[in-house]
PDB file of C-alpha atoms in Angstrom:
ATOM      1  CA  MET A   1      17.885  -9.514   5.381  1.00 79.00           C
ATOM      2  CA  LYS A   2      19.864  -7.358   2.909  1.00 85.00           C
ATOM      3  CA  LEU A   3      16.808  -5.334   1.948  1.00 89.00           C
ATOM      4  CA  CYS A   4      15.966  -4.708   5.587  1.00 93.00           C
ATOM      5  CA  LEU A   5      19.553  -3.512   6.285  1.00 93.00           C
ATOM      6  CA  ILE A   6      19.394  -1.098   3.406  1.00 91.00           C
ATOM      7  CA  LEU A   7      16.121   0.304   4.536  1.00 93.00           C
ATOM      8  CA  LYS A   8      17.405   0.711   8.096  1.00 92.00           C
ATOM      9  CA  GLU A   9      20.393   2.643   6.795  1.00 93.00           C
ATOM     10  CA  ILE A  10      18.086   4.889   4.784  1.00 91.00           C
ATOM     11  CA  GLY A  11      16.128   5.500   7.916  1.00 92.00           C
ATOM     12  CA  VAL A  12      12.563   4.477   6.982  1.00 94.00           C
ATOM     13  CA  ASP A  13       9.906   4.213   9.569  1.00 94.00           C
ATOM     14  CA  ILE A  14       7.064   2.868   7.428  1.00 96.00           C
ATOM     15  CA  ILE A  15       7.571   0.194   4.797  1.00 96.00           C
ATOM     16  CA  SER A  16       4.689  -0.475   2.335  1.00 97.00           C
ATOM     17  CA  LEU A  17       4.889  -3.535   0.143  1.00 96.00           C
ATOM     18  CA  THR A  18       2.377  -4.112  -2.640  1.00 96.00           C
ATOM     19  CA  GLU A  19       1.929  -7.392  -4.632  1.00 95.00           C
ATOM     20  CA  THR A  20       3.965  -9.290  -2.185  1.00 96.00           C
ATOM     21  CA  ASN A  21       3.014 -12.644  -3.705  1.00 94.00           C
ATOM     22  CA  VAL A  22       3.383 -14.205  -0.252  1.00 94.00           C
ATOM     23  CA  HIS A  23       0.888 -16.509   1.408  1.00 93.00           C
ATOM     24  CA  TRP A  24       0.693 -14.517   4.652  1.00 94.00           C
ATOM     25  CA  ARG A  25      -1.797 -16.959   6.267  1.00 91.00           C
ATOM     26  CA  ARG A  26       0.921 -19.659   6.620  1.00 92.00           C
ATOM     27  CA  ASN A  27       2.238 -19.514  10.163  1.00 93.00           C
ATOM     28  CA  HIS A  28       5.758 -20.415   9.329  1.00 95.00           C
ATOM     29  CA  ILE A  29       5.904 -17.595   6.771  1.00 95.00           C
ATOM     30  CA  ILE A  30       4.847 -14.889   9.121  1.00 95.00           C
ATOM     31  CA  SER A  31       6.896 -16.216  11.972  1.00 96.00           C
ATOM     32  CA  LYS A  32      10.039 -16.283   9.877  1.00 96.00           C
ATOM     33  CA  PHE A  33       9.339 -12.842   8.597  1.00 96.00           C
ATOM     34  CA  LYS A  34       8.749 -11.488  12.065  1.00 95.00           C
ATOM     35  CA  MET A  35      12.061 -12.919  13.231  1.00 96.00           C
ATOM     36  CA  LEU A  36      13.882 -11.324  10.367  1.00 95.00           C
ATOM     37  CA  LEU A  37      12.411  -7.923  11.174  1.00 96.00           C
ATOM     38  CA  LYS A  38      13.275  -8.313  14.826  1.00 95.00           C
ATOM     39  CA  LYS A  39      16.954  -8.887  13.970  1.00 95.00           C
ATOM     40  CA  VAL A  40      17.046  -5.466  12.227  1.00 96.00           C
ATOM     41  CA  TRP A  41      14.465  -3.452  14.203  1.00 96.00           C
ATOM     42  CA  THR A  42      13.759  -4.470  17.796  1.00 93.00           C
ATOM     43  CA  ASN A  43      10.524  -2.454  17.726  1.00 94.00           C
ATOM     44  CA  ASN A  44       8.245  -3.218  14.751  1.00 95.00           C
ATOM     45  CA  LYS A  45       4.660  -4.003  13.841  1.00 96.00           C
ATOM     46  CA  ILE A  46       3.282  -5.611  10.744  1.00 97.00           C
ATOM     47  CA  THR A  47      -0.092  -6.050   9.142  1.00 97.00           C
ATOM     48  CA  TYR A  48      -0.735  -7.922   5.930  1.00 97.00           C
ATOM     49  CA  SER A  49      -3.354  -9.030   3.564  1.00 97.00           C
ATOM     50  CA  THR A  50      -3.898 -11.923   1.105  1.00 94.00           C
ATOM     51  CA  SER A  51      -6.958 -13.203  -0.712  1.00 90.00           C
ATOM     52  CA  GLU A  52      -9.126 -15.908   0.867  1.00 83.00           C
ATOM     53  CA  THR A  53     -10.682 -18.499  -1.425  1.00 74.00           C
ATOM     54  CA  LYS A  54     -11.584 -22.106  -1.193  1.00 70.00           C
ATOM     55  CA  THR A  55      -9.121 -22.851  -3.948  1.00 70.00           C
ATOM     56  CA  THR A  56      -6.478 -25.365  -2.644  1.00 71.00           C
ATOM     57  CA  TRP A  57      -3.182 -23.529  -2.244  1.00 78.00           C
ATOM     58  CA  ASN A  58      -0.130 -25.511  -1.243  1.00 82.00           C
ATOM     59  CA  SER A  59       2.592 -22.994  -2.100  1.00 89.00           C
ATOM     60  CA  ASP A  60       4.177 -20.387   0.047  1.00 92.00           C
ATOM     61  CA  CYS A  61       3.772 -17.957  -2.885  1.00 93.00           C
ATOM     62  CA  LYS A  62       0.353 -16.505  -3.504  1.00 92.00           C
ATOM     63  CA  PRO A  63      -0.442 -13.828  -6.103  1.00 92.00           C
ATOM     64  CA  GLY A  64      -1.311 -10.429  -4.856  1.00 95.00           C
ATOM     65  CA  GLY A  65      -1.305  -9.335  -1.206  1.00 96.00           C
ATOM     66  CA  THR A  66       0.207  -6.392   0.736  1.00 98.00           C
ATOM     67  CA  ALA A  67       2.185  -5.767   3.861  1.00 97.00           C
ATOM     68  CA  THR A  68       2.511  -2.538   5.943  1.00 98.00           C
ATOM     69  CA  ILE A  69       5.363  -2.478   8.412  1.00 97.00           C
ATOM     70  CA  SER A  70       6.258   0.150  11.152  1.00 96.00           C
ATOM     71  CA  VAL A  71       9.665   0.146  12.681  1.00 95.00           C
ATOM     72  CA  ASN A  72      11.694   2.003  15.350  1.00 90.00           C
ATOM     73  CA  ASN A  73       9.906   4.243  17.867  1.00 86.00           C
ATOM     74  CA  LEU A  74       7.023   4.848  15.470  1.00 90.00           C
ATOM     75  CA  SER A  75       5.744   1.366  16.356  1.00 92.00           C
ATOM     76  CA  SER A  76       4.679   2.510  19.789  1.00 91.00           C
ATOM     77  CA  SER A  77       2.304   5.023  18.241  1.00 93.00           C
ATOM     78  CA  ILE A  78       0.387   2.358  16.234  1.00 95.00           C
ATOM     79  CA  ILE A  79      -3.022   2.112  17.775  1.00 96.00           C
ATOM     80  CA  ALA A  80      -4.901   0.037  15.095  1.00 97.00           C
ATOM     81  CA  LYS A  81      -4.285  -2.068  12.019  1.00 97.00           C
ATOM     82  CA  SER A  82      -6.599  -3.693   9.529  1.00 97.00           C
ATOM     83  CA  GLU A  83      -6.887  -5.385   6.170  1.00 97.00           C
ATOM     84  CA  ASP A  84      -9.236  -5.607   3.261  1.00 97.00           C
ATOM     85  CA  PRO A  85     -12.600  -6.693   4.956  1.00 96.00           C
ATOM     86  CA  ALA A  86     -13.803  -8.439   1.744  1.00 95.00           C
ATOM     87  CA  GLY A  87     -11.038 -11.054   2.071  1.00 94.00           C
ATOM     88  CA  MET A  88      -9.574 -10.135  -1.319  1.00 96.00           C
ATOM     89  CA  GLY A  89      -6.212  -9.141   0.034  1.00 96.00           C
ATOM     90  CA  ARG A  90      -6.199  -5.676  -1.633  1.00 98.00           C
ATOM     91  CA  TRP A  91      -4.921  -3.545   1.184  1.00 98.00           C
ATOM     92  CA  SER A  92      -3.584  -3.418   4.693  1.00 98.00           C
ATOM     93  CA  THR A  93      -3.514  -0.417   7.059  1.00 98.00           C
ATOM     94  CA  ILE A  94      -2.004   0.922  10.192  1.00 98.00           C
ATOM     95  CA  THR A  95      -3.187   4.013  12.211  1.00 97.00           C
ATOM     96  CA  VAL A  96      -0.791   6.237  13.995  1.00 96.00           C
ATOM     97  CA  LEU A  97      -1.852   8.236  17.059  1.00 95.00           C
ATOM     98  CA  GLY A  98      -0.411  11.760  17.125  1.00 92.00           C
ATOM     99  CA  LYS A  99      -0.785  14.961  19.133  1.00 89.00           C
ATOM    100  CA  ASN A 100      -4.246  15.897  20.408  1.00 88.00           C
ATOM    101  CA  ASN A 101      -5.519  12.441  19.519  1.00 91.00           C
ATOM    102  CA  LYS A 102      -4.933  13.120  15.841  1.00 93.00           C
ATOM    103  CA  ARG A 103      -5.022   9.965  13.841  1.00 96.00           C
ATOM    104  CA  THR A 104      -3.248   9.235  10.506  1.00 97.00           C
ATOM    105  CA  THR A 105      -4.033   6.008   8.621  1.00 98.00           C
ATOM    106  CA  ILE A 106      -1.497   4.586   6.213  1.00 98.00           C
ATOM    107  CA  ILE A 107      -2.893   2.325   3.557  1.00 98.00           C
ATOM    108  CA  THR A 108      -0.940  -0.086   1.356  1.00 98.00           C
ATOM    109  CA  MET A 109      -2.981  -1.063  -1.655  1.00 98.00           C
ATOM    110  CA  TYR A 110      -2.619  -3.403  -4.632  1.00 98.00           C
ATOM    111  CA  ARG A 111      -5.088  -3.035  -7.542  1.00 98.00           C
ATOM    112  CA  PRO A 112      -4.958  -5.911 -10.119  1.00 97.00           C
ATOM    113  CA  CYS A 113      -4.578  -5.062 -13.729  1.00 95.00           C
ATOM    114  CA  LYS A 114      -7.452  -5.037 -16.192  1.00 93.00           C
ATOM    115  CA  VAL A 115      -7.310  -8.413 -17.898  1.00 94.00           C
ATOM    116  CA  LYS A 116     -10.463 -10.138 -19.263  1.00 94.00           C
ATOM    117  CA  ILE A 117     -11.824 -12.473 -16.690  1.00 94.00           C
ATOM    118  CA  GLU A 118     -12.102 -15.320 -19.168  1.00 94.00           C
ATOM    119  CA  ASN A 119      -8.356 -14.898 -19.943  1.00 94.00           C
ATOM    120  CA  ALA A 120      -7.303 -14.946 -16.307  1.00 94.00           C
ATOM    121  CA  GLY A 121      -5.880 -18.218 -15.004  1.00 91.00           C
ATOM    122  CA  ILE A 122      -7.518 -19.867 -11.957  1.00 87.00           C
ATOM    123  CA  THR A 123      -4.542 -19.042  -9.799  1.00 88.00           C
ATOM    124  CA  THR A 124      -4.303 -15.276 -10.696  1.00 92.00           C
ATOM    125  CA  VAL A 125      -5.262 -12.637  -8.279  1.00 94.00           C
ATOM    126  CA  ILE A 126      -7.951 -11.397 -10.731  1.00 95.00           C
ATOM    127  CA  LYS A 127      -9.673 -14.752 -10.885  1.00 93.00           C
ATOM    128  CA  LYS A 128      -9.431 -15.206  -7.095  1.00 92.00           C
ATOM    129  CA  GLN A 129     -11.058 -11.862  -6.425  1.00 95.00           C
ATOM    130  CA  TRP A 130     -13.687 -12.512  -9.060  1.00 94.00           C
ATOM    131  CA  LEU A 131     -14.671 -15.785  -7.386  1.00 91.00           C
ATOM    132  CA  ILE A 132     -14.957 -14.013  -4.058  1.00 93.00           C
ATOM    133  CA  MET A 133     -17.152 -11.298  -5.578  1.00 94.00           C
ATOM    134  CA  GLN A 134     -19.388 -13.904  -7.299  1.00 92.00           C
ATOM    135  CA  LYS A 135     -20.422 -15.027  -3.783  1.00 91.00           C
ATOM    136  CA  SER A 136     -22.194 -11.720  -3.315  1.00 92.00           C
ATOM    137  CA  ASN A 137     -23.431 -11.383  -6.833  1.00 94.00           C
ATOM    138  CA  ARG A 138     -21.000  -8.589  -7.723  1.00 94.00           C
ATOM    139  CA  TYR A 139     -20.089  -8.516 -11.369  1.00 91.00           C
ATOM    140  CA  GLU A 140     -17.574  -5.616 -11.343  1.00 94.00           C
ATOM    141  CA  HIS A 141     -14.138  -6.355 -12.756  1.00 96.00           C
ATOM    142  CA  PRO A 142     -11.722  -6.534  -9.748  1.00 97.00           C
ATOM    143  CA  HIS A 143      -9.760  -3.690 -11.350  1.00 97.00           C
ATOM    144  CA  GLU A 144     -12.800  -1.353 -10.946  1.00 97.00           C
ATOM    145  CA  ALA A 145     -14.030  -2.979  -7.766  1.00 97.00           C
ATOM    146  CA  THR A 146     -10.807  -2.074  -5.976  1.00 98.00           C
ATOM    147  CA  ILE A 147     -11.442   1.636  -6.572  1.00 98.00           C
ATOM    148  CA  THR A 148     -15.164   1.358  -5.573  1.00 97.00           C
ATOM    149  CA  ASP A 149     -14.345  -0.307  -2.289  1.00 98.00           C
ATOM    150  CA  ALA A 150     -11.224   1.757  -1.578  1.00 98.00           C
ATOM    151  CA  ILE A 151     -13.305   4.927  -1.747  1.00 98.00           C
ATOM    152  CA  LYS A 152     -15.760   3.525   0.777  1.00 98.00           C
ATOM    153  CA  GLU A 153     -13.007   2.421   3.064  1.00 98.00           C
ATOM    154  CA  ILE A 154     -11.067   5.603   2.989  1.00 98.00           C
ATOM    155  CA  LYS A 155     -14.258   7.677   3.580  1.00 98.00           C
ATOM    156  CA  LYS A 156     -14.896   5.622   6.713  1.00 98.00           C
ATOM    157  CA  PHE A 157     -11.539   6.644   8.114  1.00 98.00           C
ATOM    158  CA  GLN A 158     -12.069  10.223   6.996  1.00 98.00           C
ATOM    159  CA  LYS A 159     -15.467  10.371   8.715  1.00 97.00           C
ATOM    160  CA  ASP A 160     -13.677   9.485  12.004  1.00 97.00           C
ATOM    161  CA  GLY A 161     -11.280  12.414  11.379  1.00 96.00           C
ATOM    162  CA  HIS A 162      -8.284  10.407  10.068  1.00 97.00           C
ATOM    163  CA  GLU A 163      -5.573  11.998   7.898  1.00 97.00           C
ATOM    164  CA  ILE A 164      -4.759   9.552   4.919  1.00 98.00           C
ATOM    165  CA  ILE A 165      -1.629   8.368   3.320  1.00 98.00           C
ATOM    166  CA  LEU A 166      -2.260   5.930   0.479  1.00 98.00           C
ATOM    167  CA  LEU A 167       0.471   3.979  -1.238  1.00 98.00           C
ATOM    168  CA  ILE A 168      -0.923   2.151  -4.214  1.00 98.00           C
ATOM    169  CA  ASP A 169       0.106  -0.011  -7.190  1.00 97.00           C
ATOM    170  CA  GLY A 170      -2.743   1.286  -9.298  1.00 96.00           C
ATOM    171  CA  ASN A 171      -1.999  -0.573 -12.604  1.00 95.00           C
ATOM    172  CA  GLU A 172      -3.220   2.588 -14.369  1.00 94.00           C
ATOM    173  CA  ALA A 173      -1.598   5.819 -15.396  1.00 89.00           C
ATOM    174  CA  PHE A 174      -2.888   9.063 -13.794  1.00 87.00           C
ATOM    175  CA  THR A 175      -3.416  10.723 -17.132  1.00 78.00           C
ATOM    176  CA  ASN A 176      -7.151  10.149 -17.663  1.00 75.00           C
ATOM    177  CA  ALA A 177      -9.451  12.437 -15.686  1.00 80.00           C
ATOM    178  CA  LYS A 178     -12.083   9.802 -15.898  1.00 83.00           C
ATOM    179  CA  GLY A 179      -9.960   6.925 -14.865  1.00 92.00           C
ATOM    180  CA  GLY A 180     -10.158   5.026 -11.514  1.00 95.00           C
ATOM    181  CA  ILE A 181      -7.137   6.789  -9.993  1.00 95.00           C
ATOM    182  CA  ALA A 182      -8.539  10.141 -10.763  1.00 94.00           C
ATOM    183  CA  LYS A 183     -11.908   9.189  -9.298  1.00 96.00           C
ATOM    184  CA  LEU A 184     -10.291   7.874  -6.126  1.00 97.00           C
ATOM    185  CA  CYS A 185      -8.420  11.136  -5.574  1.00 96.00           C
ATOM    186  CA  LYS A 186     -11.417  13.214  -6.354  1.00 96.00           C
ATOM    187  CA  GLU A 187     -13.909  11.397  -4.234  1.00 97.00           C
ATOM    188  CA  CYS A 188     -11.526  11.152  -1.237  1.00 98.00           C
ATOM    189  CA  LYS A 189      -9.906  14.571  -1.684  1.00 97.00           C
ATOM    190  CA  LEU A 190      -6.412  13.065  -1.909  1.00 97.00           C
ATOM    191  CA  TYR A 191      -3.323  14.856  -3.375  1.00 96.00           C
ATOM    192  CA  ASP A 192      -0.240  13.735  -5.187  1.00 94.00           C
ATOM    193  CA  PRO A 193       2.873  15.154  -3.421  1.00 94.00           C
ATOM    194  CA  PHE A 194       4.986  14.184  -6.367  1.00 91.00           C
ATOM    195  CA  SER A 195       2.953  16.305  -8.779  1.00 88.00           C
ATOM    196  CA  HIS A 196       2.957  19.122  -6.149  1.00 86.00           C
ATOM    197  CA  ARG A 197       6.725  19.123  -5.742  1.00 85.00           C
ATOM    198  CA  HIS A 198       7.836  17.795  -9.189  1.00 80.00           C
ATOM    199  CA  ASN A 199       5.687  18.995 -12.009  1.00 74.00           C
ATOM    200  CA  ASP A 200       7.267  16.613 -14.531  1.00 57.00           C
ATOM    201  CA  GLN A 201       6.787  13.447 -12.499  1.00 52.00           C
ATOM    202  CA  GLN A 202       4.223  11.974 -14.896  1.00 55.00           C
ATOM    203  CA  ASN A 203       7.042  11.489 -17.393  1.00 61.00           C
ATOM    204  CA  SER A 204       8.778   9.052 -15.050  1.00 81.00           C
ATOM    205  CA  LYS A 205       7.576   5.531 -15.486  1.00 87.00           C
ATOM    206  CA  SER A 206       7.482   3.262 -12.414  1.00 88.00           C
ATOM    207  CA  TYR A 207       7.079  -0.159 -14.123  1.00 83.00           C
ATOM    208  CA  ILE A 208      10.058  -1.496 -16.090  1.00 84.00           C
ATOM    209  CA  ARG A 209       7.897  -3.124 -18.767  1.00 86.00           C
ATOM    210  CA  GLY A 210       5.654  -0.206 -19.194  1.00 83.00           C
ATOM    211  CA  SER A 211       5.818   3.375 -20.270  1.00 82.00           C
ATOM    212  CA  ASP A 212       3.737   5.096 -17.493  1.00 88.00           C
ATOM    213  CA  LYS A 213       3.859   5.797 -13.851  1.00 90.00           C
ATOM    214  CA  ILE A 214       1.379   3.406 -12.263  1.00 91.00           C
ATOM    215  CA  ASP A 215       2.519   3.430  -8.624  1.00 94.00           C
ATOM    216  CA  PHE A 216       1.589   6.364  -6.445  1.00 95.00           C
ATOM    217  CA  ILE A 217       1.512   7.979  -2.982  1.00 96.00           C
ATOM    218  CA  PHE A 218      -1.497  10.051  -2.286  1.00 97.00           C
ATOM    219  CA  CYS A 219      -2.291  11.941   0.898  1.00 97.00           C
ATOM    220  CA  SER A 220      -4.835  14.328   2.485  1.00 97.00           C
ATOM    221  CA  TYR A 221      -4.200  18.072   2.375  1.00 96.00           C
ATOM    222  CA  ASN A 222      -2.778  18.404   5.888  1.00 95.00           C
ATOM    223  CA  ILE A 223      -0.258  15.737   5.173  1.00 96.00           C
ATOM    224  CA  LEU A 224       0.599  17.287   1.844  1.00 95.00           C
ATOM    225  CA  LYS A 225       1.558  20.536   3.508  1.00 94.00           C
ATOM    226  CA  ALA A 226       3.919  18.630   5.772  1.00 94.00           C
ATOM    227  CA  VAL A 227       5.790  16.781   3.007  1.00 95.00           C
ATOM    228  CA  THR A 228       9.405  17.865   2.998  1.00 94.00           C
ATOM    229  CA  SER A 229      10.685  15.633   0.170  1.00 93.00           C
ATOM    230  CA  CYS A 230       9.554  12.794  -2.067  1.00 93.00           C
ATOM    231  CA  GLY A 231      11.044  10.797  -4.847  1.00 91.00           C
ATOM    232  CA  MET A 232      11.457   7.566  -6.816  1.00 90.00           C
ATOM    233  CA  THR A 233      14.364   5.074  -6.741  1.00 91.00           C
ATOM    234  CA  ALA A 234      15.972   3.747  -9.831  1.00 90.00           C
ATOM    235  CA  PHE A 235      14.905   0.202 -11.020  1.00 90.00           C
ATOM    236  CA  ASN A 236      16.701  -2.461  -9.001  1.00 87.00           C
ATOM    237  CA  GLU A 237      18.311   0.294  -6.827  1.00 89.00           C
ATOM    238  CA  ILE A 238      17.068  -1.044  -3.450  1.00 87.00           C
ATOM    239  CA  THR A 239      16.284  -4.579  -4.466  1.00 86.00           C
ATOM    240  CA  VAL A 240      15.633  -6.578  -7.601  1.00 87.00           C
ATOM    241  CA  SER A 241      12.221  -5.425  -8.771  1.00 90.00           C
ATOM    242  CA  ASP A 242      10.295  -4.493 -11.974  1.00 89.00           C
ATOM    243  CA  HIS A 243       8.850  -1.447 -10.143  1.00 91.00           C
ATOM    244  CA  CYS A 244      10.552   1.676  -8.770  1.00 91.00           C
ATOM    245  CA  GLY A 245      10.427   2.373  -5.134  1.00 92.00           C
ATOM    246  CA  LEU A 246       8.547   5.656  -3.985  1.00 94.00           C
ATOM    247  CA  PHE A 247       9.155   7.567  -0.796  1.00 94.00           C
ATOM    248  CA  ILE A 248       8.120  10.661   1.045  1.00 95.00           C
ATOM    249  CA  ASP A 249       9.405  12.446   4.128  1.00 95.00           C
ATOM    250  CA  ILE A 250       7.002  14.168   6.445  1.00 94.00           C
ATOM    251  CA  LYS A 251       7.418  16.592   9.338  1.00 91.00           C
ATOM    252  CA  LYS A 252       7.161  14.345  12.393  1.00 84.00           C
ATOM    253  CA  ASP A 253       5.123  16.824  14.486  1.00 82.00           C
ATOM    254  CA  VAL A 254       2.232  16.641  11.956  1.00 82.00           C
ATOM    255  CA  VAL A 255       1.867  12.906  12.445  1.00 85.00           C
ATOM    256  CA  LEU A 256       3.521  11.906  15.718  1.00 78.00           C
ATOM    257  CA  LYS A 257       3.440  12.810  19.399  1.00 68.00           C
ATOM    258  CA  ASP A 258       6.170  15.057  20.911  1.00 62.00           C
ATOM    259  CA  ASN A 259       7.799  12.018  22.616  1.00 54.00           C
ATOM    260  CA  ILE A 260       8.542  10.366  19.205  1.00 46.00           C
ATOM    261  CA  VAL A 261      11.799  11.626  17.944  1.00 43.00           C
ATOM    262  CA  GLU A 262      12.146   9.983  14.562  1.00 44.00           C
ATOM    263  CA  ALA A 263      10.476  11.439  11.435  1.00 39.00           C
ATOM    264  CA  ILE A 264       8.093   9.196   9.438  1.00 44.00           C
ATOM    265  CA  SER A 265       9.166   8.182   5.986  1.00 42.00           C
ATOM    266  CA  PRO A 266       6.617   6.080   4.165  1.00 40.00           C
ATOM    267  CA  PHE A 267       8.494   3.993   1.573  1.00 40.00           C
ATOM    268  CA  SER A 268       6.716   2.088  -1.078  1.00 40.00           C
ATOM    269  CA  ARG A 269       8.248  -0.931  -3.052  1.00 40.00           C
ATOM    270  CA  ASN A 270       6.876  -3.632  -5.164  1.00 40.00           C
ATOM    271  CA  LEU A 271       8.250  -7.139  -5.095  1.00 33.00           C
TER     272      LEU A 271
END
């Protein structure tokens, strides 16, 4: 509740949560969470993702997962929502309908770290995704597979004319031109508003136990031109977390219809 009240005071309209570690398929979990949201924001919509395996899971906590939440008047402009079609819980999306039927899809994505499969425990998100991939004879590491599949998913949206805002825990620094993050941006023609507005942003780490920035917000060019501000929170500033929060503010008329009066502020935080 405290976190929601803080975010309401800040004035966010989109909340993106990566690596939620919540078993979203449990009815009592999602019902309780929706009730909490309703107490703070009368109007809200949520989409979430979690991995699906045959492994017995009795806990309300489940590694990985994401949630994408729209609040305030923006919720009335949400025309679609989706999640990782592979059942690996890697992303959740919402699509906003704007002027002239313009669509903007916001994607919250969690990419697992690159740990050797043989060293990953049976309950880890890496092993769960690996087991799912085995069913279709895929032998990519889940770390690489996330990029491969994300590119395909984003290109589907782009083929239908959607603008893209991607909020991702990439578990990789954006310093290697041949890395997965660089490949994703190049293939999907996505831009980094932080680099565009703050040239020294790569020097700011986003993970408390690391030394690099591994969390990002990327967007298509038309969205980039509409960004009015962006930034990072300090560690534990908004809530207790080992990741910084990221946020961007966007001119409302680029994304929303004229009858929506509140500007969109995608806000990324990792639990």
